[in-house]
Amino acid sequence: MTTLIINIKELLQVRETSVAKVSGVEMATLPTIKNAFLLLKNNLIADFGSMDQIPQVKTDKLIDASGKIVLPSWCDSHTHIVYAGNREQEFVDRINGLTYEEIANRGGGILNSAKKLNETSEDDIYQQSSARLEEVMHLGTGAVEIKSGYGLTVESELKMLRVIKKLAQNYPITIKATFLGAHAIPREFKENRRGYIDCMLNEMLPQISKNKLADYIDVFCETGYFTVAETEEIMEAGIQLGLKPKIHVNQFNSIGGIQAGVKYDALSVDHLEVMTTEDIIALKNTKTMPVALPSCSYFLSIPYTPAREMIAEGLPIALATDYNPGSTPSGNMNFVVSTACIKMKMTPEEAINAATINGAYAMGISETHGSITIGKKANLIITKPIPSYYQLPYAFGSNLIDTIIIEGQILA
């Protein structure tokens, strides 16, 4: 199958040579070609350039993108798409004055989702999750990381990871799976934290490794959840079984989680709403990608990741949705990009870089995703006719997507 896209108003994120990520001042540069063509063969990018260099090739499909922008599909490196039910009552509770932490202390939050998931069949969870996955694909996401962490028992954590694996088998989108058993201490272990950690290390992890159910391991390193010492022990156990860490840190407090992530060469540290100077310095010149989740800040009315300070210190930033039932019930990466510009003062170039090439890095897939580079996956967003790519974050409430292509196939 050969597809030729012609008369592209502007082709974004063009990289002749693949880069793993962009950092600091590099984030302000978004390489583009105006009046461009893009050639796809099967599921890969085969060629691109300006229209005056268009090759003579026989094509199966011709797309005229006059007036339209083409860019790589979004890479959403932090989601919890697999869950059961919703937490809309907690949304109302927060409107009425309760904080996220107060709701959690009353048995809500993650433990509420765990109760619902434990009561829901695997088939039902799959059906609910596949509907969410299809929605985000139509919103332009071409690669997604999905975490467990709403099971908190051996059986239910494995159930979640099996659902993630089934989604990866049944949909063309690239999916990475993360084991997040260390999301919260379940009620039955409230007086026995050590017992639950031992359960994760000695029962969950060996089965996950044996059945190849996860790529990464995650921990919610936060006051009231898991300490830095516990986080390090869990990361180390995962690493021993081939699972690279990606960890939740600094959502409400700075307690040393970033330093722990860097120490264990975590692929990413995610949330970062509360950052100290020491936290920013700890991330400099490391392989660890800082990931901001601005729609979580929006939904919970908590601080936003200080992007400007971090970029000024030469750090890279990735953007992701944190799609989950409690703090971000949305997987709309277009809104994430807009919110990063509006609330975090990232430029459109920085935000698009953060949601494409840096998002791919935070999932370990930057060799195949995140830019317009020959040999990479043919995962694309074709916009409606728009004045410029600035319109993407500017018109934050509009659906500006005309066509989605994933693995070379137009999404129906």
Tab-separated table of N, CA and C in Angstrom, residues 265-374:
chain	number	residue	atom	x	y	z
A	265	ASP	N	18.246	5.478	36.953
A	265	ASP	CA	18.187	5.652	35.501
A	265	ASP	C	16.762	5.484	34.970
A	266	ALA	N	15.790	6.048	35.678
A	266	ALA	CA	14.389	5.966	35.229
A	266	ALA	C	14.249	6.571	33.844
A	267	LEU	N	13.418	5.958	33.011
A	267	LEU	CA	13.163	6.503	31.676
A	267	LEU	C	12.478	7.859	31.791
A	268	SER	N	11.555	7.977	32.760
A	268	SER	CA	10.875	9.261	32.952
A	268	SER	C	10.492	9.448	34.406
A	269	VAL	N	10.352	10.709	34.795
A	269	VAL	CA	9.743	11.084	36.075
A	269	VAL	C	8.557	11.975	35.730
A	270	ASP	N	7.380	11.628	36.235
A	270	ASP	CA	6.130	12.209	35.742
A	270	ASP	C	5.341	12.920	36.843
A	271	HIS	N	4.677	13.971	36.472
A	271	HIS	CA	3.859	14.912	37.270
A	271	HIS	C	4.619	16.216	37.419
A	272	LEU	N	5.506	16.302	38.457
A	272	LEU	CA	6.411	17.461	38.593
A	272	LEU	C	5.680	18.780	38.791
A	273	GLU	N	4.532	18.734	39.446
A	273	GLU	CA	3.820	19.991	39.710
A	273	GLU	C	4.528	20.822	40.774
A	274	VAL	N	5.241	20.163	41.687
A	274	VAL	CA	5.970	20.856	42.754
A	274	VAL	C	7.454	20.587	42.555
A	275	MET	N	8.189	21.606	42.125
A	275	MET	CA	9.608	21.430	41.797
A	275	MET	C	10.468	22.433	42.566
A	276	THR	N	11.534	21.927	43.188
A	276	THR	CA	12.506	22.799	43.835
A	276	THR	C	13.699	22.998	42.895
A	277	THR	N	14.529	23.960	43.233
A	277	THR	CA	15.762	24.174	42.461
A	277	THR	C	16.611	22.907	42.454
A	278	GLU	N	16.659	22.217	43.598
A	278	GLU	CA	17.443	20.987	43.714
A	278	GLU	C	16.894	19.900	42.789
A	279	ASP	N	15.571	19.826	42.655
A	279	ASP	CA	14.953	18.833	41.765
A	279	ASP	C	15.352	19.086	40.310
A	280	ILE	N	15.318	20.358	39.905
A	280	ILE	CA	15.663	20.710	38.524
A	280	ILE	C	17.134	20.400	38.254
A	281	ILE	N	18.004	20.755	39.193
A	281	ILE	CA	19.438	20.489	39.030
A	281	ILE	C	19.692	18.986	38.934
A	282	ALA	N	18.948	18.194	39.712
A	282	ALA	CA	19.138	16.736	39.715
A	282	ALA	C	18.865	16.108	38.354
A	283	LEU	N	18.012	16.746	37.556
A	283	LEU	CA	17.644	16.204	36.247
A	283	LEU	C	18.599	16.617	35.130
A	284	LYS	N	19.471	17.574	35.395
A	284	LYS	CA	20.364	18.072	34.346
A	284	LYS	C	21.360	16.999	33.926
A	285	ASN	N	21.566	16.905	32.603
A	285	ASN	CA	22.559	15.978	32.035
A	285	ASN	C	22.286	14.522	32.400
A	286	THR	N	21.012	14.155	32.478
A	286	THR	CA	20.642	12.759	32.738
A	286	THR	C	19.882	12.210	31.530
A	287	LYS	N	19.618	10.911	31.555
A	287	LYS	CA	18.829	10.269	30.506
A	287	LYS	C	17.339	10.220	30.861
A	288	THR	N	16.972	10.799	31.989
A	288	THR	CA	15.603	10.732	32.488
A	288	THR	C	14.762	11.886	31.933
A	289	MET	N	13.632	11.559	31.323
A	289	MET	CA	12.755	12.569	30.724
A	289	MET	C	11.745	13.098	31.755
A	290	PRO	N	11.726	14.410	32.006
A	290	PRO	CA	10.657	14.986	32.835
A	290	PRO	C	9.353	15.035	32.027
A	291	VAL	N	8.276	14.543	32.613
A	291	VAL	CA	6.975	14.509	31.922
A	291	VAL	C	5.964	15.339	32.704
A	292	ALA	N	5.391	16.331	32.033
A	292	ALA	CA	4.368	17.191	32.641
A	292	ALA	C	2.982	16.713	32.227
A	293	LEU	N	2.017	16.868	33.132
A	293	LEU	CA	0.645	16.408	32.915
A	293	LEU	C	-0.316	17.575	33.174
A	294	PRO	N	-0.342	18.557	32.271
A	294	PRO	CA	-1.071	19.799	32.563
A	294	PRO	C	-2.577	19.642	32.716
A	295	SER	N	-3.186	18.647	32.073
A	295	SER	CA	-4.637	18.518	32.255
A	295	SER	C	-4.979	17.983	33.641
A	296	CYS	N	-4.025	17.327	34.304
A	296	CYS	CA	-4.217	16.930	35.707
A	296	CYS	C	-4.223	18.172	36.589
A	297	SER	N	-3.287	19.084	36.345
A	297	SER	CA	-3.265	20.349	37.096
A	297	SER	C	-4.563	21.121	36.886
A	298	TYR	N	-5.023	21.137	35.639
A	298	TYR	CA	-6.274	21.819	35.286
A	298	TYR	C	-7.449	21.227	36.058
A	299	PHE	N	-7.556	19.906	36.056
A	299	PHE	CA	-8.723	19.244	36.648
A	299	PHE	C	-8.724	19.327	38.177
A	300	LEU	N	-7.540	19.233	38.781
A	300	LEU	CA	-7.451	19.249	40.246
A	300	LEU	C	-7.208	20.645	40.817
A	301	SER	N	-6.987	21.630	39.945
A	301	SER	CA	-6.654	22.998	40.398
A	301	SER	C	-5.426	22.995	41.303
A	302	ILE	N	-4.380	22.308	40.838
A	302	ILE	CA	-3.097	22.296	41.537
A	302	ILE	C	-2.069	22.986	40.638
A	303	PRO	N	-0.872	23.290	41.163
A	303	PRO	CA	0.115	24.002	40.335
A	303	PRO	C	0.477	23.248	39.056
A	304	TYR	N	0.946	24.000	38.078
A	304	TYR	CA	1.429	23.426	36.824
A	304	TYR	C	2.945	23.236	36.894
A	305	THR	N	3.439	22.238	36.186
A	305	THR	CA	4.881	22.019	36.080
A	305	THR	C	5.563	23.310	35.603
A	306	PRO	N	6.621	23.759	36.294
A	306	PRO	CA	7.288	25.026	35.924
A	306	PRO	C	8.160	24.855	34.680
A	307	ALA	N	7.514	24.765	33.538
A	307	ALA	CA	8.218	24.464	32.282
A	307	ALA	C	9.278	25.495	31.939
A	308	ARG	N	8.962	26.766	32.126
A	308	ARG	CA	9.908	27.800	31.712
A	308	ARG	C	11.227	27.695	32.495
A	309	GLU	N	11.136	27.461	33.783
A	309	GLU	CA	12.351	27.332	34.586
A	309	GLU	C	13.142	26.094	34.159
A	310	MET	N	12.444	25.023	33.865
A	310	MET	CA	13.110	23.766	33.508
A	310	MET	C	13.785	23.867	32.139
A	311	ILE	N	13.089	24.447	31.175
A	311	ILE	CA	13.673	24.611	29.841
A	311	ILE	C	14.871	25.558	29.905
A	312	ALA	N	14.755	26.610	30.724
A	312	ALA	CA	15.859	27.564	30.873
A	312	ALA	C	17.120	26.903	31.429
A	313	GLU	N	16.930	25.821	32.175
A	313	GLU	CA	18.073	25.079	32.735
A	313	GLU	C	18.555	23.975	31.793
A	314	GLY	N	18.001	23.962	30.569
A	314	GLY	CA	18.475	23.010	29.575
A	314	GLY	C	17.807	21.656	29.585
A	315	LEU	N	16.706	21.528	30.343
A	315	LEU	CA	16.036	20.232	30.424
A	315	LEU	C	15.097	20.011	29.243
A	316	PRO	N	14.868	18.746	28.882
A	316	PRO	CA	13.782	18.415	27.974
A	316	PRO	C	12.486	18.308	28.773
A	317	ILE	N	11.349	18.384	28.091
A	317	ILE	CA	10.047	18.125	28.727
A	317	ILE	C	9.194	17.343	27.736
A	318	ALA	N	8.489	16.344	28.240
A	318	ALA	CA	7.452	15.660	27.468
A	318	ALA	C	6.104	16.014	28.058
A	319	LEU	N	5.075	15.925	27.242
A	319	LEU	CA	3.705	16.168	27.692
A	319	LEU	C	2.888	14.891	27.534
A	320	ALA	N	2.018	14.618	28.498
A	320	ALA	CA	1.144	13.448	28.438
A	320	ALA	C	-0.178	13.784	29.116
A	321	THR	N	-1.160	12.893	28.965
A	321	THR	CA	-2.509	13.224	29.461
A	321	THR	C	-2.762	12.834	30.906
A	322	ASP	N	-2.156	11.723	31.388
A	322	ASP	CA	-2.517	11.149	32.695
A	322	ASP	C	-3.970	10.656	32.703
A	323	TYR	N	-4.506	10.277	31.562
A	323	TYR	CA	-5.909	9.838	31.446
A	323	TYR	C	-6.234	8.815	32.526
A	324	ASN	N	-7.123	9.194	33.452
A	324	ASN	CA	-7.529	8.302	34.543
A	324	ASN	C	-8.856	8.785	35.113
A	325	PRO	N	-9.555	7.957	35.892
A	325	PRO	CA	-10.907	8.333	36.329
A	325	PRO	C	-10.959	9.361	37.444
A	326	GLY	N	-9.839	9.588	38.137
A	326	GLY	CA	-9.895	10.444	39.312
A	326	GLY	C	-9.378	11.850	39.125
A	327	SER	N	-8.240	11.991	38.444
A	327	SER	CA	-7.628	13.315	38.362
A	327	SER	C	-7.528	13.865	36.945
A	328	THR	N	-7.794	13.029	35.933
A	328	THR	CA	-7.760	13.504	34.541
A	328	THR	C	-8.623	12.600	33.657
A	329	PRO	N	-9.921	12.729	33.706
A	329	PRO	CA	-10.768	11.866	32.881
A	329	PRO	C	-10.841	12.333	31.425
A	330	SER	N	-9.669	12.474	30.806
A	330	SER	CA	-9.593	12.893	29.407
A	330	SER	C	-8.273	12.427	28.825
A	331	GLY	N	-8.325	11.914	27.604
A	331	GLY	CA	-7.113	11.518	26.902
A	331	GLY	C	-6.832	12.406	25.711
A	332	ASN	N	-7.311	13.635	25.758
A	332	ASN	CA	-7.217	14.553	24.615
A	332	ASN	C	-5.867	15.274	24.612
A	333	MET	N	-4.943	14.769	23.807
A	333	MET	CA	-3.619	15.386	23.737
A	333	MET	C	-3.658	16.780	23.120
A	334	ASN	N	-4.659	17.067	22.303
A	334	ASN	CA	-4.786	18.414	21.744
A	334	ASN	C	-5.016	19.427	22.858
A	335	PHE	N	-5.840	19.057	23.829
A	335	PHE	CA	-6.083	19.917	24.989
A	335	PHE	C	-4.820	20.049	25.834
A	336	VAL	N	-4.074	18.960	25.972
A	336	VAL	CA	-2.817	18.993	26.729
A	336	VAL	C	-1.841	19.989	26.108
A	337	VAL	N	-1.700	19.943	24.780
A	337	VAL	CA	-0.795	20.861	24.086
A	337	VAL	C	-1.244	22.311	24.292
A	338	SER	N	-2.546	22.558	24.165
A	338	SER	CA	-3.081	23.904	24.392
A	338	SER	C	-2.828	24.378	25.816
A	339	THR	N	-3.112	23.504	26.771
A	339	THR	CA	-2.967	23.876	28.180
A	339	THR	C	-1.506	24.150	28.528
A	340	ALA	N	-0.597	23.392	27.925
A	340	ALA	CA	0.830	23.654	28.155
A	340	ALA	C	1.216	25.048	27.676
A	341	CYS	N	0.639	25.452	26.554
A	341	CYS	CA	0.924	26.803	26.041
A	341	CYS	C	0.271	27.875	26.918
A	342	ILE	N	-0.987	27.653	27.264
A	342	ILE	CA	-1.761	28.677	27.977
A	342	ILE	C	-1.318	28.816	29.430
A	343	LYS	N	-1.126	27.697	30.112
A	343	LYS	CA	-0.872	27.721	31.555
A	343	LYS	C	0.600	27.554	31.939
A	344	MET	N	1.363	26.847	31.102
A	344	MET	CA	2.773	26.618	31.417
A	344	MET	C	3.689	27.534	30.612
A	345	LYS	N	3.078	28.361	29.723
A	345	LYS	CA	3.811	29.327	28.898
A	345	LYS	C	4.841	28.663	27.981
A	346	MET	N	4.559	27.454	27.559
A	346	MET	CA	5.377	26.827	26.533
A	346	MET	C	4.962	27.401	25.178
A	347	THR	N	5.909	27.569	24.279
A	347	THR	CA	5.557	28.023	22.935
A	347	THR	C	4.924	26.857	22.170
A	348	PRO	N	4.184	27.145	21.092
A	348	PRO	CA	3.631	26.038	20.299
A	348	PRO	C	4.706	25.064	19.828
A	349	GLU	N	5.871	25.581	19.458
A	349	GLU	CA	6.956	24.695	19.013
A	349	GLU	C	7.404	23.774	20.149
A	350	GLU	N	7.580	24.347	21.328
A	350	GLU	CA	8.000	23.539	22.479
A	350	GLU	C	6.955	22.482	22.820
A	351	ALA	N	5.691	22.881	22.803
A	351	ALA	CA	4.621	21.954	23.174
A	351	ALA	C	4.486	20.817	22.169
A	352	ILE	N	4.609	21.128	20.880
A	352	ILE	CA	4.511	20.070	19.860
A	352	ILE	C	5.718	19.135	19.960
A	353	ASN	N	6.897	19.677	20.166
A	353	ASN	CA	8.061	18.815	20.410
A	353	ASN	C	7.846	17.915	21.621
A	354	ALA	N	7.287	18.491	22.684
A	354	ALA	CA	7.068	17.740	23.926
A	354	ALA	C	6.050	16.617	23.758
A	355	ALA	N	5.086	16.814	22.854
A	355	ALA	CA	4.010	15.842	22.670
A	355	ALA	C	4.290	14.835	21.558
A	356	THR	N	5.408	15.023	20.855
A	356	THR	CA	5.752	14.098	19.767
A	356	THR	C	7.089	13.418	20.052
A	357	ILE	N	8.205	14.043	19.687
A	357	ILE	CA	9.491	13.370	19.821
A	357	ILE	C	9.855	13.094	21.286
A	358	ASN	N	9.589	14.048	22.192
A	358	ASN	CA	9.922	13.803	23.600
A	358	ASN	C	8.958	12.830	24.252
A	359	GLY	N	7.701	12.844	23.806
A	359	GLY	CA	6.747	11.844	24.288
A	359	GLY	C	7.160	10.451	23.862
A	360	ALA	N	7.656	10.330	22.638
A	360	ALA	CA	8.152	9.035	22.152
A	360	ALA	C	9.334	8.562	22.999
A	361	TYR	N	10.249	9.480	23.323
A	361	TYR	CA	11.398	9.129	24.162
A	361	TYR	C	10.930	8.586	25.518
A	362	ALA	N	9.910	9.233	26.100
A	362	ALA	CA	9.414	8.839	27.421
A	362	ALA	C	8.701	7.494	27.410
A	363	MET	N	8.482	6.931	26.201
A	363	MET	CA	7.909	5.587	26.057
A	363	MET	C	8.940	4.604	25.523
A	364	GLY	N	10.162	5.089	25.254
A	364	GLY	CA	11.187	4.213	24.717
A	364	GLY	C	11.013	3.863	23.254
A	365	ILE	N	10.318	4.740	22.492
A	365	ILE	CA	10.030	4.414	21.088
A	365	ILE	C	10.471	5.526	20.131
A	366	SER	N	11.435	6.344	20.537
A	366	SER	CA	11.813	7.475	19.684
A	366	SER	C	12.523	7.039	18.400
A	367	GLU	N	12.963	5.794	18.312
A	367	GLU	CA	13.556	5.308	17.062
A	367	GLU	C	12.500	5.056	15.994
A	368	THR	N	11.249	4.883	16.404
A	368	THR	CA	10.183	4.526	15.451
A	368	THR	C	9.045	5.529	15.398
A	369	HIS	N	8.949	6.423	16.359
A	369	HIS	CA	7.818	7.338	16.468
A	369	HIS	C	8.290	8.763	16.756
A	370	GLY	N	7.374	9.728	16.603
A	370	GLY	CA	7.597	11.067	17.121
A	370	GLY	C	8.103	12.097	16.152
A	371	SER	N	8.488	11.677	14.930
A	371	SER	CA	8.947	12.673	13.955
A	371	SER	C	8.691	12.174	12.538
A	372	ILE	N	8.757	13.113	11.593
A	372	ILE	CA	8.682	12.769	10.174
A	372	ILE	C	10.101	12.441	9.726
A	373	THR	N	10.425	11.167	9.758
A	373	THR	CA	11.757	10.674	9.425
A	373	THR	C	11.595	9.398	8.608
A	374	ILE	N	12.351	9.264	7.541
A	374	ILE	CA	12.250	8.070	6.697
A	374	ILE	C	12.521	6.816	7.531
